[in-house]
Tab-separated table of C-alpha atoms and ligand atoms in Angstrom:
chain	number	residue	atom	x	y	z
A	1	UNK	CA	50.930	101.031	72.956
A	2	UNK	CA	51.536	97.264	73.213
A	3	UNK	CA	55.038	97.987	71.524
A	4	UNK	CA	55.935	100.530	73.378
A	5	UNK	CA	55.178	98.640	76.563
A	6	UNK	CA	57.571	96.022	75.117
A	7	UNK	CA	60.263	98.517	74.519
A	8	UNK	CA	59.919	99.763	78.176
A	9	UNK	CA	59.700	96.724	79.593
A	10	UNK	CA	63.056	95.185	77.188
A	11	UNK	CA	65.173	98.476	78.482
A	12	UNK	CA	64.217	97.776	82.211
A	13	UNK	CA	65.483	94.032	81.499
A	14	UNK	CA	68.953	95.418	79.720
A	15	UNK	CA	69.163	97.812	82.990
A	16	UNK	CA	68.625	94.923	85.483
A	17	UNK	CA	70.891	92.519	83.257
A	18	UNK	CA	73.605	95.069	83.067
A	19	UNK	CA	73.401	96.079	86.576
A	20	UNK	CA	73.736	91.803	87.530
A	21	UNK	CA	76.718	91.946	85.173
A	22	UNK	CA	78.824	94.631	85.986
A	23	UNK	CA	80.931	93.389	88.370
A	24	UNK	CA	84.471	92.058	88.979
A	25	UNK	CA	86.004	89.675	91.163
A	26	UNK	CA	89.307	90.596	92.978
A	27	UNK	CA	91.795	88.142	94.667
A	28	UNK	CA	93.796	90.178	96.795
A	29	UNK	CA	96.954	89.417	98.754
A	30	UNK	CA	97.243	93.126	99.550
A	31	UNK	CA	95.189	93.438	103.259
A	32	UNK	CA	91.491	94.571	102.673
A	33	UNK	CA	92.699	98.232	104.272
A	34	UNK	CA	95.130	99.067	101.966
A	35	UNK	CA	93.377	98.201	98.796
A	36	UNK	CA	89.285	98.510	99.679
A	37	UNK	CA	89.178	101.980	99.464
A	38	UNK	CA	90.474	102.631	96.379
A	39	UNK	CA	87.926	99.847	94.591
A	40	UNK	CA	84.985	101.682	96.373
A	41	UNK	CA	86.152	104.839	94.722
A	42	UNK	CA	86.099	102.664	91.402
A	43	UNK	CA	82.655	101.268	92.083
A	44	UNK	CA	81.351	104.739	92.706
A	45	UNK	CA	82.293	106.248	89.835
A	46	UNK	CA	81.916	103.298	86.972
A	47	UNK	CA	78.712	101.135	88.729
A	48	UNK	CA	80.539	98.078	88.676
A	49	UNK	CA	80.656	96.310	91.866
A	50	UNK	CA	83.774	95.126	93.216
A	51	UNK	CA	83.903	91.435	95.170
A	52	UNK	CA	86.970	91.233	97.533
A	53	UNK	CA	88.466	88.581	98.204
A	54	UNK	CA	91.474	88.606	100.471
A	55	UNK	CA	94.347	86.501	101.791
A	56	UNK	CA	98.153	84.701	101.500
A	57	UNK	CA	99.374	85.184	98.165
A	58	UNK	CA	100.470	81.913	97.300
A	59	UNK	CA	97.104	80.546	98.752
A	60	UNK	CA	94.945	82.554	96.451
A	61	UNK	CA	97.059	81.497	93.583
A	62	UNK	CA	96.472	78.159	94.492
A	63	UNK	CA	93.047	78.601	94.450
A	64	UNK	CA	92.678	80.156	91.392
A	65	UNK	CA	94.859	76.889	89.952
A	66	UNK	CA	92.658	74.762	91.753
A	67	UNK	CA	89.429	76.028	90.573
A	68	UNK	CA	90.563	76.109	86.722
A	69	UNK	CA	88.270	77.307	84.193
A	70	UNK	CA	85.258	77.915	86.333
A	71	UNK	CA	87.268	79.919	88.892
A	72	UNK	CA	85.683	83.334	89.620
A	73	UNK	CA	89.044	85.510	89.507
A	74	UNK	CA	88.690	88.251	87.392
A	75	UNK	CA	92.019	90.354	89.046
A	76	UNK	CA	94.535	88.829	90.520
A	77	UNK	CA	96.455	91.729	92.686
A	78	UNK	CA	99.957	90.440	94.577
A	79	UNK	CA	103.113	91.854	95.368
A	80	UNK	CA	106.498	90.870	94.166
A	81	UNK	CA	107.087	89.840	90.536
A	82	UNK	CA	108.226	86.643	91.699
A	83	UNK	CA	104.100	85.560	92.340
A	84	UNK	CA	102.836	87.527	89.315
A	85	UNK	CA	105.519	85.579	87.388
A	86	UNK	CA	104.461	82.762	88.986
A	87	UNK	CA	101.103	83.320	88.271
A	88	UNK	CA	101.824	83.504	84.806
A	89	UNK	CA	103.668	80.026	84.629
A	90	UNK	CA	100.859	78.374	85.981
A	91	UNK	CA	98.619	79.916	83.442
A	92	UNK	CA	96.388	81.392	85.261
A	93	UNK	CA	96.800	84.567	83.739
A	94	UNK	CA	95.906	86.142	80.023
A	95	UNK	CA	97.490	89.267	77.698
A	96	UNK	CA	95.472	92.374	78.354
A	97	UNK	CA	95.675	94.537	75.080
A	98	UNK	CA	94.787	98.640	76.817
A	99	UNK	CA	96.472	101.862	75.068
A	100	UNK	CA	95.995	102.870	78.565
A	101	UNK	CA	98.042	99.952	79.961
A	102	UNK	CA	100.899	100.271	77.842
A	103	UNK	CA	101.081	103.878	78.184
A	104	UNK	CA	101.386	103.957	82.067
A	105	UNK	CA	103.223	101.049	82.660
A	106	UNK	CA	107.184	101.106	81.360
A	107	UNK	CA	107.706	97.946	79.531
A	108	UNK	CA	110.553	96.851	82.131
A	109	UNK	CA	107.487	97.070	84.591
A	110	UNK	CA	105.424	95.053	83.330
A	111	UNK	CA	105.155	91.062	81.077
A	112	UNK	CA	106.578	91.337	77.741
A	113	UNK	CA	102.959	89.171	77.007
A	114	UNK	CA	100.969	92.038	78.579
A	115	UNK	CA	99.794	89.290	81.679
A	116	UNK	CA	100.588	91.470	84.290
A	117	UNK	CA	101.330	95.162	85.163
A	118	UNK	CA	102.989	96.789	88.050
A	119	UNK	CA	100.491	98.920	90.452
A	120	UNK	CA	103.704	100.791	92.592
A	121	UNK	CA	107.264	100.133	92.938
A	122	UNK	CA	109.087	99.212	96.144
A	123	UNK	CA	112.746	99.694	96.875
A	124	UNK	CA	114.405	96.984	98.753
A	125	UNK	CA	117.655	98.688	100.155
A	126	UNK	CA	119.948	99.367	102.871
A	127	UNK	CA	118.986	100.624	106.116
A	128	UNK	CA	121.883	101.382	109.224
A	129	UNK	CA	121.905	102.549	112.838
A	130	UNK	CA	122.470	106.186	112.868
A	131	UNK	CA	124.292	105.555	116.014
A	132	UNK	CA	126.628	102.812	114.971
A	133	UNK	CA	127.138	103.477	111.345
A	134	UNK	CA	127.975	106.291	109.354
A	135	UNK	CA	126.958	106.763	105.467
A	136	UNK	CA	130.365	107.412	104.177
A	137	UNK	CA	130.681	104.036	105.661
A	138	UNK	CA	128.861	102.387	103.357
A	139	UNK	CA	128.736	102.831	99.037
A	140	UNK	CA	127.619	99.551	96.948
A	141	UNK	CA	125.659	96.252	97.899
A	142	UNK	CA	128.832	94.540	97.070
A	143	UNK	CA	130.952	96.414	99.992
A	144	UNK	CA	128.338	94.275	102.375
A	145	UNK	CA	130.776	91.407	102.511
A	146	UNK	CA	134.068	93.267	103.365
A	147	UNK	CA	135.520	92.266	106.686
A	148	UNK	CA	134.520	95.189	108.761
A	149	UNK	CA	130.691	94.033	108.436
A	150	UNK	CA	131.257	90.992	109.521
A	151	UNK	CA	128.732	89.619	112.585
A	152	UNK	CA	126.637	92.975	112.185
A	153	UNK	CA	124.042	92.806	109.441
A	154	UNK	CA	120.393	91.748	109.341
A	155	UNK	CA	118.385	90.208	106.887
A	156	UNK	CA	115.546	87.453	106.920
A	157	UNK	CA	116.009	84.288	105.511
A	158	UNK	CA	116.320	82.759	101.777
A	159	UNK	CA	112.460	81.732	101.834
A	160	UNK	CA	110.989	85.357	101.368
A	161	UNK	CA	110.585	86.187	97.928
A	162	UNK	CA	111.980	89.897	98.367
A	163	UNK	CA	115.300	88.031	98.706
A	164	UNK	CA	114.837	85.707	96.266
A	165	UNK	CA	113.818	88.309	93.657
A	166	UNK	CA	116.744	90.573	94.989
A	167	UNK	CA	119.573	88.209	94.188
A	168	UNK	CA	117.541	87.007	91.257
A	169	UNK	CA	117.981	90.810	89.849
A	170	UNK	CA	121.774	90.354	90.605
A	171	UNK	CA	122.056	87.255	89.147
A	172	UNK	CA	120.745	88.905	85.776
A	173	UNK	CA	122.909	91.876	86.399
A	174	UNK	CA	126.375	90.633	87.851
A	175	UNK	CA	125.656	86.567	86.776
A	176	UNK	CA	125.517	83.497	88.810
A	177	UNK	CA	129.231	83.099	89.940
A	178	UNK	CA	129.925	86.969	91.177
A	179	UNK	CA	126.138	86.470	92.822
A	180	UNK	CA	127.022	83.410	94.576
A	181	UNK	CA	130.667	84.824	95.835
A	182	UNK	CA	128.684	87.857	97.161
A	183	UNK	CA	126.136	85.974	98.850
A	184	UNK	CA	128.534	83.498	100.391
A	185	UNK	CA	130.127	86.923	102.053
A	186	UNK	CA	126.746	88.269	103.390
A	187	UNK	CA	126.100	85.413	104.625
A	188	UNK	CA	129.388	85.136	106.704
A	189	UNK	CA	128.729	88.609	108.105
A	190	UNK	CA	124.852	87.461	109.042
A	191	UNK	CA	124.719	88.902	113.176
A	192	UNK	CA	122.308	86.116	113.948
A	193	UNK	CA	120.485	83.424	111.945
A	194	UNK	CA	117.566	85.332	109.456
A	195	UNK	CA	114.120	85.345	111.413
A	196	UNK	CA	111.286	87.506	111.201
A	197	UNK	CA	110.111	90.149	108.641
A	198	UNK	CA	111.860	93.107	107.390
A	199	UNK	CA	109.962	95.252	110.342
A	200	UNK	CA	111.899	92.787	112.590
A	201	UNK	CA	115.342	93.624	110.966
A	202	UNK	CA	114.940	97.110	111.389
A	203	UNK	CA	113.950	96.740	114.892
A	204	UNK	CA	117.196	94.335	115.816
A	205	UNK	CA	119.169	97.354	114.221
A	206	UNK	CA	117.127	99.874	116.526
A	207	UNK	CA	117.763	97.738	119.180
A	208	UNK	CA	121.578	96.971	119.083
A	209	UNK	CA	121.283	93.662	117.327
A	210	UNK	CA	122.931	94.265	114.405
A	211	UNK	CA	123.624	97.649	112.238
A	212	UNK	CA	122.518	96.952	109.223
A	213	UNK	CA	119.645	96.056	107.850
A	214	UNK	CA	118.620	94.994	104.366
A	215	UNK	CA	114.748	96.178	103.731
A	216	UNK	CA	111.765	97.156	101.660
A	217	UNK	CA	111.281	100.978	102.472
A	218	UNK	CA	107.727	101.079	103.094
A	219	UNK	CA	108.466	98.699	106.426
A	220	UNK	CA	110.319	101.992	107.355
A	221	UNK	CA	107.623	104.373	106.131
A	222	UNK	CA	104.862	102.238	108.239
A	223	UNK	CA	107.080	102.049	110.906
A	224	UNK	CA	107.461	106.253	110.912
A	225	UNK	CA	103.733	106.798	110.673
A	226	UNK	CA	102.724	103.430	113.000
A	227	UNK	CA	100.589	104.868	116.494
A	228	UNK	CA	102.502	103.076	118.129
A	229	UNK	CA	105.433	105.295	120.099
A	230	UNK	CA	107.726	102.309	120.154
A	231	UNK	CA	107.940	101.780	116.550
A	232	UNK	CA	108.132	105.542	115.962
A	233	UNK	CA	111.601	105.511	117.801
A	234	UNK	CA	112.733	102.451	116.655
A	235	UNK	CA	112.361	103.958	113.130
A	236	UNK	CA	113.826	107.184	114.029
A	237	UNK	CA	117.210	105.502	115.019
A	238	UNK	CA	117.081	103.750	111.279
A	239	UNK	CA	118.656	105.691	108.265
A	240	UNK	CA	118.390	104.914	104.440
A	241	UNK	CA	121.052	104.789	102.395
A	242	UNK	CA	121.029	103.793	98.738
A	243	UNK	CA	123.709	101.783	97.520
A	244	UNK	CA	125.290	101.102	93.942
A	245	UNK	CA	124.017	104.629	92.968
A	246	UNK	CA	127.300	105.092	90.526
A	247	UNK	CA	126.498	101.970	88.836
A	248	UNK	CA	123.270	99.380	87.811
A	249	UNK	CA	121.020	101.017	90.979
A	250	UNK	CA	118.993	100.115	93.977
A	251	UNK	CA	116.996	96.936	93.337
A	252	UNK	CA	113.176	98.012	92.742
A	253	UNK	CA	110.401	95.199	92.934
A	254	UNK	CA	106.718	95.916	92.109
A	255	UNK	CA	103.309	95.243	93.426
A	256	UNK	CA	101.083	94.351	90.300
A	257	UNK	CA	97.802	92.620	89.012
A	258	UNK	CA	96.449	90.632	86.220
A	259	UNK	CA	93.690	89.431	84.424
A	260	UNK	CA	92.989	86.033	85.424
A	261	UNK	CA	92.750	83.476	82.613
A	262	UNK	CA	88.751	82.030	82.927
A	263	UNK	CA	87.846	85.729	84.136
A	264	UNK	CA	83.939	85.714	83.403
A	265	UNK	CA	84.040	89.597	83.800
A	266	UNK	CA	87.225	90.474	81.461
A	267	UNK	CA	86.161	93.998	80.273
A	268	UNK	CA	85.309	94.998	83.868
A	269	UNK	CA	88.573	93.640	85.039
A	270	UNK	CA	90.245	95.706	82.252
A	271	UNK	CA	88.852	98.482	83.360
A	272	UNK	CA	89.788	98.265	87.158
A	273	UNK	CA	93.623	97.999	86.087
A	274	UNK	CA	93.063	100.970	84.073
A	275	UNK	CA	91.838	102.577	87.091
A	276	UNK	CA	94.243	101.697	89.050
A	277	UNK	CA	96.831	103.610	86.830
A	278	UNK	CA	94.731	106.698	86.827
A	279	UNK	CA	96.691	109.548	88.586
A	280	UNK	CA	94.283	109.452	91.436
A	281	UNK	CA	94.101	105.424	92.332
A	282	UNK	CA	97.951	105.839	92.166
A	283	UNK	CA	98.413	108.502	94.720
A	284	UNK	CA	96.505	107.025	97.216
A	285	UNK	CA	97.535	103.099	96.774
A	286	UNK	CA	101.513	103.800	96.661
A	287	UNK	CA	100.888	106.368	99.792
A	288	UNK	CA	98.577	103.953	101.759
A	289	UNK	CA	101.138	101.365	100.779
A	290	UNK	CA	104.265	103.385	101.443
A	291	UNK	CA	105.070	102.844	97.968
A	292	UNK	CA	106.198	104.896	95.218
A	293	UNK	CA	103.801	105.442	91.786
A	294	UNK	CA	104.321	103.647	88.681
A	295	UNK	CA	102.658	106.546	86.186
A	296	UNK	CA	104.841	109.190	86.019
A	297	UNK	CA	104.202	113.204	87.419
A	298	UNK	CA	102.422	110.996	90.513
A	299	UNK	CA	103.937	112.468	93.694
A	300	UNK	CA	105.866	110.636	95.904
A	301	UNK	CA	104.128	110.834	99.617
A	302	UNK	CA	106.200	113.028	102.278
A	303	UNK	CA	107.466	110.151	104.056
A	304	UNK	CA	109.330	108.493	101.233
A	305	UNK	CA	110.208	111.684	100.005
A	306	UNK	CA	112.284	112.411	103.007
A	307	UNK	CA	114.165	109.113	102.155
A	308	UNK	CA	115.317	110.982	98.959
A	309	UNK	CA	115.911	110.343	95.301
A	310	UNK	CA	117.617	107.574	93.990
A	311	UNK	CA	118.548	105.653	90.710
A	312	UNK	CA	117.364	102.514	90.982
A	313	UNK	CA	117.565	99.186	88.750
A	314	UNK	CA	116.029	98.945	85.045
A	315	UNK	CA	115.956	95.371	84.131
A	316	UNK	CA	113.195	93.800	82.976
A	317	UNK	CA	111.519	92.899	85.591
A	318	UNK	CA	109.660	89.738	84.166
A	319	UNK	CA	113.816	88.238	83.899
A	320	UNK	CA	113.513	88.709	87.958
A	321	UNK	CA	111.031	86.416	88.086
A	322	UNK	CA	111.886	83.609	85.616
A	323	UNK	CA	115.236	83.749	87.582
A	324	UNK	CA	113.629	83.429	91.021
A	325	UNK	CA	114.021	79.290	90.923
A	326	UNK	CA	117.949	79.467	89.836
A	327	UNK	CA	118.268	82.574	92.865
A	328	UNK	CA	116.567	80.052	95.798
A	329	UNK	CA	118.670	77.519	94.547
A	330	UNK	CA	121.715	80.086	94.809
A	331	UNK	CA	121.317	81.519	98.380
A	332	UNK	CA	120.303	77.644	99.523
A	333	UNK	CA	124.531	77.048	98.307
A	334	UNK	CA	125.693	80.276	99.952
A	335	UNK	CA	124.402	78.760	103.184
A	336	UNK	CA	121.269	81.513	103.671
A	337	UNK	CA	119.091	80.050	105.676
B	401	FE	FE1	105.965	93.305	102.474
């Protein structure tokens, strides 16, 4: 009786400890709306609770760097590979071995060291006024710097890390010189000096500004399915087109996560990026986020599907990021502001 008393009383304490341990921390530069949901969904069906923690990117990798080996992080989730990369560098991130991983995730999608893996896929790419600028106009990111473009494109400035990572990919692709002579001719056909976000490029085009904008679609996609009226029809007088479809592709960048280095909760945290690859996570995070799916046979949602298909880069993406110094350094010499 005594012993089975113990028993009882030993599987109430494994309950209680498991229940106090199963749970992961999450530092999140994706806002708390577009990301909650889907970790509530994870809680629910695994029991493990999920602590958010939200803000700037390069703030929350600062803080994991600054609280070192007795930092909370369990998943660090980020956009662009240029902070995941970074990340990485800083060591603040470990390999994740997962069948389930490897399987979902191409290889050009995620670190050759398994440190991080992309959650969607975003397409940075050309957007023109419908009103001003014809398709047959337009064919390859190159063609930006002929003469006729000059004083009528849109594009923010060198210190966003779309940028960065999108000349980074052409350094890789068309190397440094070609890269710099390109950039040196966008930037001569600049309409004004780069300011705002991409939502504020493709508003200047809307608005007469300039007619072409360079931009991530799911600025587009937001702006399409926003409340707000305003930004309906600003969208609506915004086309995509996607260029260098004959040759290397549109240039793709990722949203992604990784395990953090001193996680305390590892095999939780494992589990969340396998969730996040499960057919269902993906649908809803890349349409919430106007994104498109990394696992493949995941539809696309309406809105970017109206965009169309498109080939799009497949370079590594981890070279993106270990080029993103030498590309900053680039666009500074091309005069990008
Ligand atoms: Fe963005």
């Amino acid at each position: 009786m005594k012993n089975a008393l113990g028993l009882v009383l030993l599987a109430l304490a494994t309950v209680a400890f498991s229940a106090h341990s199963a749970e992961v921390n999450v530092y999140s530069a994706r806002k708390e709306a577009l990301i909650k949901p889907v970790l509530d969904t994870f809680s629910e069906q695994t029991g493990i609770k999920v602590n958010l923690i939200t803000g700037n990117a390069d703030a929350l990798i600062s803080r994991i760097a600054s609280e070192g080996k007795f930092s909370p992080a369990d998943v660090l989730i980020t956009t662009d590979v240029g902070r995941l990369h970074r990340a990485k560098s800083q060591d603040l991130l470990q390999s994740v071995t997962s069948n389930e991983l490897s399987q979902h995730v191409p290889a050009r999608l995620r670190d050759a060291d398994n440190q991080w893996f992309a959650l969607t896929k975003r397409a940075r790419t050309i957007m023109y006024s419908k009103d001003r600028v014809s398709a047959e106009e337009l064919s390859d990111m190159e063609s930006l710097t002929d003469e006729k473009w000059k004083g009528r494109i849109c594009i923010r400035s060198s210190s966003n890390i779309y940028n960065q990572s999108m000349v980074a990919a052409l350094i890789e692709q068309l190397g440094e010189q070609a890269t710099l002579a390109w950039a040196k001719g966008l930037v001569k056909n600049f309409a004004r000096p780069p300011k705002g976000g991409d939502r504020d490029q493709i508003k200047a085009v809307a608005a007469g500004q300039c007619d072409i904008a360079i931009a991530n679609t799911y600025y587009l996609a937001g702006m399409l399915t926003d409340s707000d009226p305003s930004q309906v029809k600003a969208a609506e007088a915004v086309a995509v087109f996607w260029p260098n479809q004959e040759n290397r592709g549109v240039h793709v960048n990722i949203s992604g996560a990784g395990v953090a280095r001193h996680a305390p909760n590892k095999d939780a945290a494992v589990r969340l990026l396998e969730y996040m690859l499960t057919a269902e996570a993906q649908a809803w995070y890349a349409e919430h986020n106007g994104e498109y799916p990394v696992r493949e046979g995941v539809e696309q949602s309406p809105v970017l599907v109206q965009f169309g298909d498109f080939k799009a880069e497949d370079i590594p993406l981890q070279r993106v990021g270990q080029l993103n110094a030498e590309a900053l350094v680039l666009m500074d010499k091309a005069g990008w502001k």
